[in-house]
mmCIF file of C-alpha atoms and ligand atoms in Angstrom:
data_model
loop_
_atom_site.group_PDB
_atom_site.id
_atom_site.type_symbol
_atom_site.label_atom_id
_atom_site.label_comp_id
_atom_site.label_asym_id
_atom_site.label_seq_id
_atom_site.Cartn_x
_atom_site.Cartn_y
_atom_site.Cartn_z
ATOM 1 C CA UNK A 1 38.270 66.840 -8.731
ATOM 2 C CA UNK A 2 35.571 65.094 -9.276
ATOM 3 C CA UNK A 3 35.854 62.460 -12.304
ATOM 4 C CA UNK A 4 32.406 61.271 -12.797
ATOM 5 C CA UNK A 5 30.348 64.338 -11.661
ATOM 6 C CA UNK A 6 27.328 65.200 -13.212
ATOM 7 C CA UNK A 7 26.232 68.449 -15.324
ATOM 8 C CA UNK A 8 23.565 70.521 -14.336
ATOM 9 C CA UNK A 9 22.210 71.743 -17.732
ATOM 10 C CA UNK A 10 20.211 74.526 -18.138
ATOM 11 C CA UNK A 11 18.487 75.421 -21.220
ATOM 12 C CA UNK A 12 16.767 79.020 -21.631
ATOM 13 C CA UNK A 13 15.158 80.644 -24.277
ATOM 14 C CA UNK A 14 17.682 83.082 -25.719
ATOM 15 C CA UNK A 15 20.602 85.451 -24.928
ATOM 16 C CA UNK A 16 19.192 87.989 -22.798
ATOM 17 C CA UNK A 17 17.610 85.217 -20.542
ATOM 18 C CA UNK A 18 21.123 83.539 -20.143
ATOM 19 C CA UNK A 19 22.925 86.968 -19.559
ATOM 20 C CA UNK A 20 19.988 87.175 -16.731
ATOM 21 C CA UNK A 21 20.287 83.810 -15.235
ATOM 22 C CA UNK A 22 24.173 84.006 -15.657
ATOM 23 C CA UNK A 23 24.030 87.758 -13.430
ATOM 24 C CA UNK A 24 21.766 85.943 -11.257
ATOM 25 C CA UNK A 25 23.888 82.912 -10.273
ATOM 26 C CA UNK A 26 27.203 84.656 -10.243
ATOM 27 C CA UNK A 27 25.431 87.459 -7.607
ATOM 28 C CA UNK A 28 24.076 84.603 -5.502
ATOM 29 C CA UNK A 29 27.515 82.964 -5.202
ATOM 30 C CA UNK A 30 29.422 86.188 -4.335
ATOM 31 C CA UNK A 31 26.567 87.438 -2.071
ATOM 32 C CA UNK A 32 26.284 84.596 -0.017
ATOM 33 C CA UNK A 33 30.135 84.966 1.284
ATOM 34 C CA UNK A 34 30.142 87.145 4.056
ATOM 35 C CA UNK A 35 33.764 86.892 3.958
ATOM 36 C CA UNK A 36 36.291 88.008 1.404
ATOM 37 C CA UNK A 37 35.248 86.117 -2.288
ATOM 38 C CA UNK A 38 37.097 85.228 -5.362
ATOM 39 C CA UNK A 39 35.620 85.046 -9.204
ATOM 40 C CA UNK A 40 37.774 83.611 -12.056
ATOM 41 C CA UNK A 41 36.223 85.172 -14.965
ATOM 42 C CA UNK A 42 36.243 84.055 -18.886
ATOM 43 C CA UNK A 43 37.049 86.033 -22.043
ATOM 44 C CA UNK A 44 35.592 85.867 -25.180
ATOM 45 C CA UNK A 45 31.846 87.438 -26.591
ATOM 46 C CA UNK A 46 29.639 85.248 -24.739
ATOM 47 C CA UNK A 47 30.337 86.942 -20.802
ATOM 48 C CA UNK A 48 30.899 90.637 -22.068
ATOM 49 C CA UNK A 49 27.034 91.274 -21.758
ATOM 50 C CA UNK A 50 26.898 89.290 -19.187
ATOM 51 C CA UNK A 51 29.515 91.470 -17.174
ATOM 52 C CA UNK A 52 27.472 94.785 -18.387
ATOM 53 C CA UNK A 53 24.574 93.314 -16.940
ATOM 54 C CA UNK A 54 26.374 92.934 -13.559
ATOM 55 C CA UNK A 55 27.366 96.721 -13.608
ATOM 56 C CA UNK A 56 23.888 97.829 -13.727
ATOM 57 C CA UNK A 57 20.982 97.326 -10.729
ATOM 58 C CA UNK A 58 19.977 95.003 -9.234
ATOM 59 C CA UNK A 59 23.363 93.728 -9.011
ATOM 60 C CA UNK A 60 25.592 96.764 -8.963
ATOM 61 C CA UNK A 61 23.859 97.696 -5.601
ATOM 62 C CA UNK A 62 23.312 94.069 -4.310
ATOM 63 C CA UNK A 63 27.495 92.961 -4.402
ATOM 64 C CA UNK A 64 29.599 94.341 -2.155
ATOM 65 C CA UNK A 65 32.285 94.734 -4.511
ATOM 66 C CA UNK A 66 35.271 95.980 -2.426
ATOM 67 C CA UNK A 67 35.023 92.081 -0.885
ATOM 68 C CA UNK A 68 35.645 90.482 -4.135
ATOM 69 C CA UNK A 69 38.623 89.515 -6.111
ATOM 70 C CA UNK A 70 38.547 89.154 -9.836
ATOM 71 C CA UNK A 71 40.920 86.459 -11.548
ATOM 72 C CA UNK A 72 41.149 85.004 -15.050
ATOM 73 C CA UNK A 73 40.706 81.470 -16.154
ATOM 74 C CA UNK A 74 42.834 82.463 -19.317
ATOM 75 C CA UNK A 75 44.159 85.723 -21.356
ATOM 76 C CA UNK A 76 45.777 86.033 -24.681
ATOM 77 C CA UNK A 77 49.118 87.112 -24.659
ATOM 78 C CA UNK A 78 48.971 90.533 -25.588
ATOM 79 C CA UNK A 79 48.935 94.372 -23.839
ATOM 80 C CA UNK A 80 45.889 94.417 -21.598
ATOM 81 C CA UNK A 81 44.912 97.572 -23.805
ATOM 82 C CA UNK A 82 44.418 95.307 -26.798
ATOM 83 C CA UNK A 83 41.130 95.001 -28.505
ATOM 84 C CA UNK A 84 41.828 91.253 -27.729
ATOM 85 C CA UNK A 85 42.753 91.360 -24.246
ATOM 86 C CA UNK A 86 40.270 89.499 -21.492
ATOM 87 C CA UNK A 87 41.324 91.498 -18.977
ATOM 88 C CA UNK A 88 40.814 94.658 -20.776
ATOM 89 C CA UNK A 89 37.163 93.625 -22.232
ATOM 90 C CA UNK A 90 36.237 92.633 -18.129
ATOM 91 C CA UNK A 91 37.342 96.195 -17.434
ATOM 92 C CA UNK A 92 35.559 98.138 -19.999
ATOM 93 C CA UNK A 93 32.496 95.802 -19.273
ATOM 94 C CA UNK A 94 32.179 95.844 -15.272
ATOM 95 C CA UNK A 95 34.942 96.360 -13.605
ATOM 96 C CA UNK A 96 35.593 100.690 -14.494
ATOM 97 C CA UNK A 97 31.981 100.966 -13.781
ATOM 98 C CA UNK A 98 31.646 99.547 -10.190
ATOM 99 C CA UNK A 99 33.693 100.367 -7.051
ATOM 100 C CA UNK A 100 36.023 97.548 -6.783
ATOM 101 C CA UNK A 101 39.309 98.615 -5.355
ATOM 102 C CA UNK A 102 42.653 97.728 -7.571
ATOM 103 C CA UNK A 103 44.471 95.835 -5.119
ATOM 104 C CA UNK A 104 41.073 93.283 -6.015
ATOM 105 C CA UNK A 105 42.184 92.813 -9.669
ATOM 106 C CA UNK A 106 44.908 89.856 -10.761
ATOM 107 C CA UNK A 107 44.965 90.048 -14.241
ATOM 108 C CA UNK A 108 47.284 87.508 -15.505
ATOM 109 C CA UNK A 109 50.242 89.257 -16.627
ATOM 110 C CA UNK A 110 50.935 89.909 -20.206
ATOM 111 C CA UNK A 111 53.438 92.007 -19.858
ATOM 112 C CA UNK A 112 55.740 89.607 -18.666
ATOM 113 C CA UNK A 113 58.517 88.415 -21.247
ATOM 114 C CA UNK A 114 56.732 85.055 -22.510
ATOM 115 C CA UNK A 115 53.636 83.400 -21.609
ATOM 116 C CA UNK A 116 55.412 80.588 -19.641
ATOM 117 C CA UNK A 117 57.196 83.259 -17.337
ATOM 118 C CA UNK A 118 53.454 85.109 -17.007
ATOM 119 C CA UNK A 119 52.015 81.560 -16.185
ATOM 120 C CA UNK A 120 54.561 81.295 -13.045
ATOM 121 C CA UNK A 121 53.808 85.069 -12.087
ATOM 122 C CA UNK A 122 50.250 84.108 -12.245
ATOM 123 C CA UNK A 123 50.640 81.194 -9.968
ATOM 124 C CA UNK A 124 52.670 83.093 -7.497
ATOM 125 C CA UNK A 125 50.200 85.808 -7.524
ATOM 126 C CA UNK A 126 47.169 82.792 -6.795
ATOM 127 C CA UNK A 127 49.694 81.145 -4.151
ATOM 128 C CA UNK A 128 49.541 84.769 -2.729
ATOM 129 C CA UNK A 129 45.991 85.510 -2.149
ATOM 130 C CA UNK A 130 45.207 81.503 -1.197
ATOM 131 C CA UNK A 131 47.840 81.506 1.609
ATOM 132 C CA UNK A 132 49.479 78.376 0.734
ATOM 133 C CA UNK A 133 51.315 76.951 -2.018
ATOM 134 C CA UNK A 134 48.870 73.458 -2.261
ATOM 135 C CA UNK A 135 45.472 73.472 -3.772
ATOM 136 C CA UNK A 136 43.016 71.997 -0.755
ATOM 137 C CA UNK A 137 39.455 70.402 -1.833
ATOM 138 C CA UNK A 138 37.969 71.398 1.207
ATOM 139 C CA UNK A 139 39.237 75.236 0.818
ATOM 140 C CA UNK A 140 38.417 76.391 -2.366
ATOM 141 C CA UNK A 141 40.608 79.166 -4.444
ATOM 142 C CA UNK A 142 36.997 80.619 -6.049
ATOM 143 C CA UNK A 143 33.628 81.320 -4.999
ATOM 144 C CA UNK A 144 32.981 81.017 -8.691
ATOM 145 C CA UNK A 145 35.115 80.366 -12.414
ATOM 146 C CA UNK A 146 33.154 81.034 -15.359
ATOM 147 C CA UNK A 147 34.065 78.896 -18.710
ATOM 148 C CA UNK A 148 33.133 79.091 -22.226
ATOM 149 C CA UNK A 149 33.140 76.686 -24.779
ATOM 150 C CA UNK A 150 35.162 77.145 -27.780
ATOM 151 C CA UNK A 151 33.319 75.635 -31.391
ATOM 152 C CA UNK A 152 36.352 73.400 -31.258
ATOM 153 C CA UNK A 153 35.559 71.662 -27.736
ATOM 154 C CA UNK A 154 38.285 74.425 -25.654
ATOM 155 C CA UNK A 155 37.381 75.441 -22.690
ATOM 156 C CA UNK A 156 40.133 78.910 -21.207
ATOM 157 C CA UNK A 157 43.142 78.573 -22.840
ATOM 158 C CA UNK A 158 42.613 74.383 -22.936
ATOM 159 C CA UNK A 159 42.608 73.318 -26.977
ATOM 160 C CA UNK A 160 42.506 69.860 -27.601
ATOM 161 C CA UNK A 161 45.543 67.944 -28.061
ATOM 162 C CA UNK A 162 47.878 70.346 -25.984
ATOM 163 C CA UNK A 163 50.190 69.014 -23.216
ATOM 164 C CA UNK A 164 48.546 71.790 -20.905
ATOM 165 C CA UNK A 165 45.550 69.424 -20.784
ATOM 166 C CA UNK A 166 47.350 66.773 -18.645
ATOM 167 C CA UNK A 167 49.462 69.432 -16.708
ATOM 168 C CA UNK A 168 49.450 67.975 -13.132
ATOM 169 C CA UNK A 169 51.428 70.507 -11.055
ATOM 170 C CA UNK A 170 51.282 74.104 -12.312
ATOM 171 C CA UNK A 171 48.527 76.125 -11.416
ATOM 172 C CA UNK A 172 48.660 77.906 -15.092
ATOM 173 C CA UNK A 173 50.828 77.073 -18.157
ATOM 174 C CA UNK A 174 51.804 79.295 -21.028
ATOM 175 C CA UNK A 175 50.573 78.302 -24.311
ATOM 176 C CA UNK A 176 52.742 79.462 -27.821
ATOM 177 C CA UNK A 177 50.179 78.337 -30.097
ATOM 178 C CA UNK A 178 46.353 78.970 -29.940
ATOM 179 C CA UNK A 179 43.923 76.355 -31.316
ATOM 180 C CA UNK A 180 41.717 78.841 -32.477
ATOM 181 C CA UNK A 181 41.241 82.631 -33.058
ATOM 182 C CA UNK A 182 42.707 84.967 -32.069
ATOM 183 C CA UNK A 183 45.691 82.753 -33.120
ATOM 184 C CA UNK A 184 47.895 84.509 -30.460
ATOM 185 C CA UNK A 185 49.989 82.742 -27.336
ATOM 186 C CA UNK A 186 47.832 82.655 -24.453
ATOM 187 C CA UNK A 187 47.695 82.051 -20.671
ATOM 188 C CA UNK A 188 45.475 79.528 -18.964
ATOM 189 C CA UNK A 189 44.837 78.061 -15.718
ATOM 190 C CA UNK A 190 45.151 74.169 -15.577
ATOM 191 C CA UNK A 191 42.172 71.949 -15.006
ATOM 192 C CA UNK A 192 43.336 71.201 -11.048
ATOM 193 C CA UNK A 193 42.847 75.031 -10.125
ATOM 194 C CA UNK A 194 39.866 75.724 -12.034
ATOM 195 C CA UNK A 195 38.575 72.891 -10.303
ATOM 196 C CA UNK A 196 39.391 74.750 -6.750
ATOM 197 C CA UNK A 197 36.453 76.360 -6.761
ATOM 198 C CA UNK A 198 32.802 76.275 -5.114
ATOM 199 C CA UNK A 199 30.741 76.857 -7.949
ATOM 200 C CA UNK A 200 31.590 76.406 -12.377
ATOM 201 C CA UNK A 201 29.250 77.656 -14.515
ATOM 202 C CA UNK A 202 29.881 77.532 -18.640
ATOM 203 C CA UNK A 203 28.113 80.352 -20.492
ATOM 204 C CA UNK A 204 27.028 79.139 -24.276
ATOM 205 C CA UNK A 205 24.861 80.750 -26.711
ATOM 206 C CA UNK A 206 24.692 80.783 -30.356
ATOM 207 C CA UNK A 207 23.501 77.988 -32.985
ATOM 208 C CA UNK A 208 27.485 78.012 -33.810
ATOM 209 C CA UNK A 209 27.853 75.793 -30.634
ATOM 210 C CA UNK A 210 25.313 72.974 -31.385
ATOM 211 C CA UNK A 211 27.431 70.920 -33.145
ATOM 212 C CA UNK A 212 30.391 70.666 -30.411
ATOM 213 C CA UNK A 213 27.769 69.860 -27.545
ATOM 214 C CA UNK A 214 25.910 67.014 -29.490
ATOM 215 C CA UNK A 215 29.947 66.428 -29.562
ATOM 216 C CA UNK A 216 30.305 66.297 -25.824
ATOM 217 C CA UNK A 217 26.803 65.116 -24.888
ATOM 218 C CA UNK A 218 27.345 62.334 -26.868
ATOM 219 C CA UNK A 219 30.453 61.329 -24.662
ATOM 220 C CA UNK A 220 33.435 63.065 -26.826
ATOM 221 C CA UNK A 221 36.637 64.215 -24.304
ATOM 222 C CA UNK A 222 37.193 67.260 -25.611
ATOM 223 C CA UNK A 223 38.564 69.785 -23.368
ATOM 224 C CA UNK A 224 35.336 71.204 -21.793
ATOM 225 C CA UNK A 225 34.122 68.267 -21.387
ATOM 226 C CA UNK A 226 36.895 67.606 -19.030
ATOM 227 C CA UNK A 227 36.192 70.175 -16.622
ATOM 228 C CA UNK A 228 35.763 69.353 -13.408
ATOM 229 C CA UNK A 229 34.636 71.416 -9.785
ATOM 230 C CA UNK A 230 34.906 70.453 -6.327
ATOM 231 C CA UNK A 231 31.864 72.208 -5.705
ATOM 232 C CA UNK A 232 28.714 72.500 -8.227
ATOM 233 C CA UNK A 233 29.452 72.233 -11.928
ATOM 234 C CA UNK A 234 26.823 74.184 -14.290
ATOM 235 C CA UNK A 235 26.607 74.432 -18.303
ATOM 236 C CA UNK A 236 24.266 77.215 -18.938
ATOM 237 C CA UNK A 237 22.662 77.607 -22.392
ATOM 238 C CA UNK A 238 20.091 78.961 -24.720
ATOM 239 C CA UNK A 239 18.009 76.920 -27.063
ATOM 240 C CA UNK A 240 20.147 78.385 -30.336
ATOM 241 C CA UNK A 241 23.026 76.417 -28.736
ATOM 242 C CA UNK A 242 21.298 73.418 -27.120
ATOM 243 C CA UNK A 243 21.052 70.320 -29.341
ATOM 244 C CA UNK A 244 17.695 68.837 -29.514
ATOM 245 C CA UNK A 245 18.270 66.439 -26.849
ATOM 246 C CA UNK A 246 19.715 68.735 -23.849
ATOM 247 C CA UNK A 247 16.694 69.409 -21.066
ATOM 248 C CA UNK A 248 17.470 71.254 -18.046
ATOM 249 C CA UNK A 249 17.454 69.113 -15.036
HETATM 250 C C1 LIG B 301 39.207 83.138 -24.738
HETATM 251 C C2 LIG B 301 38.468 82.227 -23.848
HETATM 252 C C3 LIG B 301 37.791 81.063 -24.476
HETATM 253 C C4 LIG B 301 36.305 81.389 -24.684
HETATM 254 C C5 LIG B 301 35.690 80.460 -25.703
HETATM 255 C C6 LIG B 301 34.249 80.789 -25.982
HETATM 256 O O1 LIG B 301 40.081 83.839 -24.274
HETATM 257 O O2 LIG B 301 38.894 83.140 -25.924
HETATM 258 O O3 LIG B 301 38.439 82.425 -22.537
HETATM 259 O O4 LIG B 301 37.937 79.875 -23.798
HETATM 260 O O5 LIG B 301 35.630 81.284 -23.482
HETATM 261 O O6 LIG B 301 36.434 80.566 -26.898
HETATM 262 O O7 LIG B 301 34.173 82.097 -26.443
HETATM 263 P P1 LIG B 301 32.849 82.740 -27.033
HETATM 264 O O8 LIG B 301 31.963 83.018 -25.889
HETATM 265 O O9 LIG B 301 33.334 83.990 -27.722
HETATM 266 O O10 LIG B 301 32.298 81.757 -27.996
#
């Protein structure tokens, strides 16, 4: 990881320009592997257009799907056909409507007896399709993890003040308590693996997320802020979210 690396911010009018520009960069990663690729995707409201968007042209022609693998950055603890379920929304949103083959989907697994054991699943499952059982800087785990930012500085399943936050060794923890809604256990990757990855790009919109980027821009650890890639790091926003001061560069 990278401790000191700068943000690339980018600022854009409203919501339907970030769900373009979002469905832009995420095709351009995953496009430019010829090989076999590797997207960690985010729950919440902010990607589910953003996901539609990539089921429909230009992108639903332009990926060759059957080469890429879809992973989660976090997912509540709960049946994957819950209303609240990451893994379910990603489905209904993209991936029932394009032809990526099941073997390509790791969803973390909820069904597992309790979110710790589901955590070490997960981590097997990552070991599994990385081929080795040590995170390498120069041999990223994704082409691409997407990230949102939570009103209270979270970033996955990271809240502030939770031991997860300085996990060192596990690739994903279980966490009993949620810092925010829904208040349900969750599942998140740790900051080393979502670091493991080529390209990180946040997706913010919304007025509701001013306040806790003045927060961060103004130097503030909270979790987000924390994030770190060994490849490009990207906080894409509109102007509703984007406190007076934050320009793209
Ligand atoms: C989740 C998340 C979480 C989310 C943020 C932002 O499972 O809730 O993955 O980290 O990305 O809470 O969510 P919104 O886009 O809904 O504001």
């Amino acid at each position: 990881m990278k401790p000191d690396q700068a943000r690339e911010i980018v600022v854009v009018e409203d919501l339907p320009a970030l769900i373009e520009a979002a469905a832009q960069r995420i095709a351009a990663c995953v496009t430019k592997n010829a090989g076999r690729g590797a997207i960690c995707l985010t729950g919440g409201a902010t990607p589910e257009p953003v996901y539609r968007r990539l089921a429909a042209e230009p992108y639903r022609s332009a990926i060759a799907w059957d080469r890429v693998h879809f992973f989660w950055g976090d997912d509540r603890f709960v049946p994957s056909d819950d209303a609240r379920s990451n893994a379910g929304m990603a489905r209904r949103a993209l991936l029932d409507r394009v032809a990526v083959p099941p073997g390509n989907i790791h969803p973390i697994p909820t069904n597992a007896a309790t979110p710790q054991q589901a955590a070490r699943l997960y981590e097997d499952e990552m070991k599994r399709f990385y081929g080795a059982d040590r995170l390498d800087p120069s041999r990223p785990l994704f082409d691409i993890v997407l990230l949102g930012l939570g009103a209270d500085g979270h970033t996955a399943s990271l809240f502030p003040g939770a031991a997860a936050l300085e996990e060192r060794s596990a690739w994903a923890a279980g966490i009993d308590r949620a810092g925010f809604e829904p208040f349900v256990p969750r599942v998140t990757l740790t900051f080393a693996t979502l670091a493991s990855t080529r390209d990180m790009l946040f997706l913010i919109s919304g007025a509701g997320k001013r306040e806790v980027l003045t927060r961060i821009f103004c130097g503030e650890q909270l979790p987000a802020a924390r994030a770190r890639s060994n490849g490009s790091l990207a906080w894409l926003m509109d102007r509703a979210a984007a406190p007076p001061e934050a320009k793209s560069r």
